[in-house]
């Protein structure tokens, strides 16, 4: 029996989807434990090139069941669209399960996400505009609507009717809430009920008691993967608040959002990119606004999977990853996108930060985001390898300088790097 959590160790988009697709080959159950369709997990495998948002990345293995856990927030029409796209590619998704306890993302959550961002003006978070934050707000405020409610039309209509007057009051409270057609539609009781109940009928065959699914898998000694969304630096508690998401990407969130005892998680695999990227606002100490940053973006195809936004790129930040190691207790790290560094003469790695205000050196992430914003990276330099690594299939076949780079990151992280990837395809994952 083994349960492995796969967790993002940076600002998201580390390659969690490709790692889960790779590991799921020998998994019986994959559980997404948090976030919603703000995620964009790209999977490139022998079946094709896929962009997943809600559906877990083990979906391409027919014998692997894939559960959307109770910790996920689900936009039913968006999930149906994703299922349709997979069906068109030949995947019927009979192996998809949806926890009945998962909360729903409603059209008014999407609207409120947008209004809230507009109101923040220059202080905006740069959310994915998918309504994720407001959906979790309603969950915590104990007025959310869940998958189980959607399965009962009367119940769903009653809950919707009860919540909409409050939603309309909130919407009209935004200074610039111009009542466009889109605004009216997002609060239109009849339209929402029709669209959601229709989507609910499409999803009904997948709905299950998620906890029971997980429990039975544990009982049978099956191999379970817990698939994270985003990364530590955007965690609601530990990330760069307020530039965070509204859930917990770290393993603490995995137990809660998948429905299994924390002590049953046997291993936690961190996923880190060989450099740094982020989408959305907030401090990013190693960000590069020069040709090197552009080279990372172009060679790494660093454009958001969900929103198409260019990702902010920079050198590897060992302080941020070490912070994540301390919070998540990784058994090991999968280091992705090493090939993106193939063309560089010299590489930089931030081993600490320095505060220009008082000269203090930081080896962890400060709680104060305004402090963090002014910290400057303290770099060490390593030689590049200027060799194409995309054809390498073994650790030994990597150029010596590439191995030395990985070994230095391993030292700085304080945990083994067990996997290194040199391209997006399954075969381009090297196990050490
Ligand atoms: P996730 O959100 O953590 O699943 O990551 P994303 O899928 O959003 O972003 C990672 C991107 O990098 C995807 O487009 C992957 O196909 C791609 N990718 C993953 N691993 C590698 C790698 O080793 N090399 C290259 N060149 N691309 C990779
Ligand atoms: P995956 O799972 C990268 C970022 C947004 C914003 C912040 C809050 O593919 O790694 P939200 O819409 O969640 O309220 O936005 O989090 N963000 C992501 N960045 N990858 C993602 O998902 C993201 N999901 C949200 O850009 O900064
Ligand atoms: Mg992504």
Coordinates of C-alpha atoms in Angstrom, one line a residue, residues 83-275:
X83 CA -15.5 16.0 -20.3
X84 CA -16.9 16.8 -23.8
X85 CA -13.4 17.7 -25.0
X86 CA -11.9 14.5 -23.7
X87 CA -14.8 12.5 -25.2
X88 CA -14.0 14.0 -28.6
X89 CA -10.4 12.8 -28.1
X90 CA -11.7 9.3 -27.3
X91 CA -11.8 9.3 -23.5
X92 CA -15.2 8.5 -22.1
X93 CA -14.0 9.2 -18.6
X94 CA -15.9 6.3 -17.1
X95 CA -13.1 6.3 -14.5
X96 CA -14.0 9.8 -13.2
X97 CA -15.6 10.1 -9.8
X98 CA -16.9 13.3 -8.1
X99 CA -17.2 13.8 -4.4
X100 CA -20.7 14.6 -3.3
X101 CA -19.3 16.9 -0.7
X102 CA -17.4 19.1 -3.1
X103 CA -18.7 22.7 -3.3
X104 CA -19.9 24.3 -6.5
X105 CA -18.5 27.4 -8.2
X106 CA -21.6 29.4 -9.2
X107 CA -21.8 32.0 -12.0
X108 CA -22.1 34.8 -9.4
X109 CA -18.8 33.6 -7.9
X110 CA -17.1 34.3 -11.2
X111 CA -18.8 37.7 -11.4
X112 CA -17.8 38.6 -7.8
X113 CA -14.2 37.5 -8.5
X114 CA -14.1 40.0 -11.4
X115 CA -15.8 42.8 -9.5
X116 CA -13.5 42.3 -6.5
X117 CA -10.4 42.4 -8.8
X118 CA -11.7 45.6 -10.4
X119 CA -12.2 47.2 -7.0
X120 CA -8.7 46.4 -5.9
X121 CA -7.4 48.4 -8.9
X122 CA -3.6 48.5 -8.9
X123 CA -3.6 46.1 -5.8
X124 CA -5.3 43.4 -7.7
X125 CA -4.3 39.8 -7.2
X126 CA -4.4 38.8 -10.8
X127 CA -6.7 35.8 -10.2
X128 CA -7.7 33.5 -12.9
X129 CA -11.2 35.0 -12.8
X130 CA -12.7 31.5 -12.4
X131 CA -14.6 32.4 -9.2
X132 CA -12.4 30.3 -7.0
X133 CA -12.0 32.8 -4.1
X134 CA -15.7 33.7 -3.8
X135 CA -16.7 30.0 -3.9
X136 CA -14.4 29.2 -1.0
X137 CA -15.7 32.3 0.8
X138 CA -19.2 30.9 0.6
X139 CA -18.0 27.4 1.8
X140 CA -16.4 28.9 4.9
X141 CA -19.3 31.3 5.4
X142 CA -21.5 28.2 5.5
X143 CA -23.7 29.2 2.6
X144 CA -22.1 27.2 -0.2
X145 CA -24.0 24.8 -2.5
X146 CA -22.5 21.4 -2.9
X147 CA -22.6 18.6 -5.4
X148 CA -24.9 16.6 -3.3
X149 CA -27.4 19.5 -3.4
X150 CA -27.2 19.6 -7.2
X151 CA -28.3 16.0 -7.3
X152 CA -31.7 17.0 -5.9
X153 CA -33.5 19.6 -8.1
X154 CA -35.8 20.9 -5.5
X155 CA -33.1 21.2 -2.9
X156 CA -30.8 23.0 -5.4
X157 CA -33.6 25.4 -6.5
X158 CA -34.4 26.2 -2.8
X159 CA -30.8 26.9 -1.9
X160 CA -30.3 29.0 -5.0
X161 CA -33.4 31.1 -4.3
X162 CA -32.3 31.6 -0.7
X163 CA -28.9 32.8 -1.6
X164 CA -29.5 35.1 -4.6
X165 CA -31.0 38.1 -2.8
X166 CA -27.8 38.4 -0.8
X167 CA -25.7 37.9 -3.9
X168 CA -27.6 40.7 -5.7
X169 CA -27.1 43.0 -2.7
X170 CA -23.4 42.3 -2.8
X171 CA -23.2 42.9 -6.5
X172 CA -25.0 46.2 -6.3
X173 CA -22.6 47.2 -3.5
X174 CA -19.7 47.4 -5.9
X175 CA -19.2 51.0 -7.1
X176 CA -18.7 50.0 -10.7
X177 CA -21.1 47.1 -11.0
X178 CA -22.7 48.1 -14.3
X179 CA -25.7 45.9 -14.8
X180 CA -24.6 44.5 -18.1
X181 CA -26.2 41.4 -19.6
X182 CA -23.4 39.3 -18.2
X183 CA -24.1 40.7 -14.7
X184 CA -27.8 40.0 -15.0
X185 CA -27.2 36.5 -16.3
X186 CA -24.8 35.6 -13.4
X187 CA -27.6 36.3 -11.0
X188 CA -30.6 35.0 -13.0
X189 CA -32.2 32.3 -11.0
X190 CA -34.0 30.6 -13.8
X191 CA -31.0 30.5 -16.2
X192 CA -28.6 29.3 -13.4
X193 CA -31.0 26.6 -12.4
X194 CA -31.5 25.4 -15.9
X195 CA -27.8 25.3 -16.8
X196 CA -26.7 23.8 -13.5
X197 CA -29.4 21.1 -13.2
X198 CA -28.7 20.1 -16.9
X199 CA -24.9 19.9 -16.1
X200 CA -25.8 18.0 -12.9
X201 CA -27.7 15.4 -14.9
X202 CA -24.6 14.9 -17.1
X203 CA -22.4 14.5 -14.0
X204 CA -24.8 12.3 -12.0
X205 CA -23.2 9.0 -13.0
X206 CA -19.8 10.1 -11.7
X207 CA -21.0 11.4 -8.3
X208 CA -20.0 9.2 -5.3
X209 CA -19.2 9.4 -1.6
X210 CA -15.6 10.4 -2.0
X211 CA -14.5 9.4 1.5
X212 CA -15.9 5.9 0.9
X213 CA -14.1 5.6 -2.4
X214 CA -10.8 6.6 -0.7
X215 CA -11.4 4.4 2.3
X216 CA -12.2 1.3 0.2
X217 CA -9.0 1.9 -1.8
X218 CA -7.0 2.1 1.4
X219 CA -8.7 -1.1 2.7
X220 CA -7.7 -2.9 -0.5
X221 CA -4.1 -1.6 -0.1
X222 CA -4.3 0.2 -3.4
X223 CA -1.9 2.8 -4.7
X224 CA -3.3 6.3 -4.3
X225 CA -1.9 9.6 -5.7
X226 CA -3.1 12.9 -4.3
X227 CA -2.8 15.6 -7.0
X228 CA -2.1 19.1 -5.9
X229 CA -3.2 22.4 -7.4
X230 CA -0.9 25.4 -7.5
X231 CA 2.1 25.6 -5.1
X232 CA 3.3 26.6 -1.7
X233 CA 3.9 30.3 -2.5
X234 CA 0.2 30.7 -3.3
X235 CA -1.1 28.7 -0.3
X236 CA -3.8 30.6 1.7
X237 CA -1.8 30.3 5.0
X238 CA 1.8 30.1 3.8
X239 CA 1.9 31.9 0.5
X240 CA 2.5 35.6 -0.3
X241 CA -0.7 36.8 1.3
X242 CA -2.9 38.4 -0.1
X243 CA -1.5 37.3 -3.5
X244 CA -2.6 33.7 -2.9
X245 CA -5.4 31.3 -3.8
X246 CA -8.1 30.4 -1.4
X247 CA -7.1 26.8 -0.6
X248 CA -4.2 24.9 0.7
X249 CA -1.9 23.3 -1.9
X250 CA 0.4 21.9 0.7
X251 CA 0.0 18.3 2.0
X252 CA -2.0 19.5 5.0
X253 CA -4.7 20.4 2.4
X254 CA -4.4 16.9 0.8
X255 CA -5.6 15.0 3.8
X256 CA -8.5 17.4 4.3
X257 CA -9.4 17.8 0.6
X258 CA -9.2 14.1 -0.3
X259 CA -10.8 12.7 2.8
X260 CA -8.1 10.5 4.3
X261 CA -6.2 10.5 7.6
X262 CA -3.0 12.5 7.4
X263 CA -1.0 9.6 8.8
X264 CA -2.0 7.5 5.8
X265 CA 0.1 9.7 3.5
X266 CA 3.3 7.6 3.0
X267 CA 5.3 9.9 0.7
X268 CA 5.1 13.5 -0.5
X269 CA 6.7 14.3 -3.8
X270 CA 7.4 18.0 -4.3
X271 CA 7.4 19.2 -7.9
X272 CA 9.8 22.1 -8.7
X273 CA 10.9 23.7 -11.9
X274 CA 14.6 24.1 -12.6
X275 CA 13.9 27.9 -12.6

